[in-house]
Short mmCIF file of C-alpha atoms in Angstrom, two decimals:
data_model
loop_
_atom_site.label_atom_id
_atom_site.label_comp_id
_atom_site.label_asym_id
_atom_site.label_seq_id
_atom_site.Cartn_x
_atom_site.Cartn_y
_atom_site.Cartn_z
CA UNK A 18 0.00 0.00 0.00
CA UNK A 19 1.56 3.35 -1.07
CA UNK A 20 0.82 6.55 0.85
CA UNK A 21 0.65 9.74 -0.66
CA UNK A 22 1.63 12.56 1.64
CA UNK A 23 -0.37 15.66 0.73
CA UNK A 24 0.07 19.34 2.13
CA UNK A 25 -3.62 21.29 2.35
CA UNK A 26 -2.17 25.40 1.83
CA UNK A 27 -5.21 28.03 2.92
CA UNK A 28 -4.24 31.65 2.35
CA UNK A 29 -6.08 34.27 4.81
CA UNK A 30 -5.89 38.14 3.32
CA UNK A 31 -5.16 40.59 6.32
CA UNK A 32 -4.71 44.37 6.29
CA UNK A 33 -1.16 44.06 6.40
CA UNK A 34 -0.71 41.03 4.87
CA UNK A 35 -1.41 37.31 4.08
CA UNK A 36 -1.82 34.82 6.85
CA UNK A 37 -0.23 31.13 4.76
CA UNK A 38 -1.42 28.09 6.84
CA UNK A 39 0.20 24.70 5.79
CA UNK A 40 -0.87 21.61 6.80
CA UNK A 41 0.73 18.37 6.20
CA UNK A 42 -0.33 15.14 6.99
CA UNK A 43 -3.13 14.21 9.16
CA UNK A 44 -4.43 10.88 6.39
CA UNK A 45 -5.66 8.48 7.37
CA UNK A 46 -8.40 10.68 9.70
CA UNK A 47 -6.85 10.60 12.98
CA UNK A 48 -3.38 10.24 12.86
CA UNK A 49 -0.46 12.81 13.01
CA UNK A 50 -0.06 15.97 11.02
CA UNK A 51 1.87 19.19 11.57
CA UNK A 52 0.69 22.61 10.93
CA UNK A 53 2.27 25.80 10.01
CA UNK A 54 1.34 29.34 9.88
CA UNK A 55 3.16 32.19 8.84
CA UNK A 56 2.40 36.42 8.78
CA UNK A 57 5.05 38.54 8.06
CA UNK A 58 8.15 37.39 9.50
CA UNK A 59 6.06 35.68 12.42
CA UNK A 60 6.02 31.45 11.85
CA UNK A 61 4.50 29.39 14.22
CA UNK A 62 4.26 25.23 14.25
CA UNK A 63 1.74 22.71 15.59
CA UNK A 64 1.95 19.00 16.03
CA UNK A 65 -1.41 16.95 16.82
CA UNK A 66 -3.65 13.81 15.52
CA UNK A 67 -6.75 16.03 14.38
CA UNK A 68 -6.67 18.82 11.40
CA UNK A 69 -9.39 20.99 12.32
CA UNK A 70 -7.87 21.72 16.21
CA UNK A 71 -4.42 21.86 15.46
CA UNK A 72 -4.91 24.41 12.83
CA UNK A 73 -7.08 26.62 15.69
CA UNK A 74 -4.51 25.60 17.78
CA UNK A 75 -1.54 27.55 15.57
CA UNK A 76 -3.68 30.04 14.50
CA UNK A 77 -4.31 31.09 18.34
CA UNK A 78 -0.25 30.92 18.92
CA UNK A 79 0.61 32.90 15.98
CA UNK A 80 -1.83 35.19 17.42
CA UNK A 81 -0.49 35.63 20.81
CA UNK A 82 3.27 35.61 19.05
CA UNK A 83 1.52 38.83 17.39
CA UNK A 84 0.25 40.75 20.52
CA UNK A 85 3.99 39.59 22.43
CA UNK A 86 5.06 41.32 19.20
CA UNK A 87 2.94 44.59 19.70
CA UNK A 88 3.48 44.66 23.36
CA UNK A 89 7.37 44.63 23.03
CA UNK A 90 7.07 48.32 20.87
#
């Protein structure tokens, strides 16, 4: 049985740029993947076993790398 490895890209348009998720893995349903998300200069990755919360789950760490970002200036 061959497996094909596929990675799922989903551009988000911002104000001040494009948000680039990546996600790789994750078939069969259920087992491992990795996520990545990138804005700007900012790129954050998350491991887990289910697509649709380890996508929320990067998306909510590149967000808090963004206001760490804001509150350092």
């Amino acid at each position: 049985m061959k497996r094909h490895d596929q990675m799922d890209v989903i551009f988000l348009p911002a104000d001040k740029g494009m948000i680039k998720i990546y996600a790789y893995g994750f078939s069969p349903a259920g087992s491992w993947g990795q996520v990545f998300t990138e804005y700007n200069n900012i790129t954050v990755t998350v491991k887990g076993y289910h697509r649709k919360k380890t996508i929320i789950r990067c998306l909510s760490r590149l967000n808090e790398s963004l206001l760490n970002k804001m509150g350092d200036k």
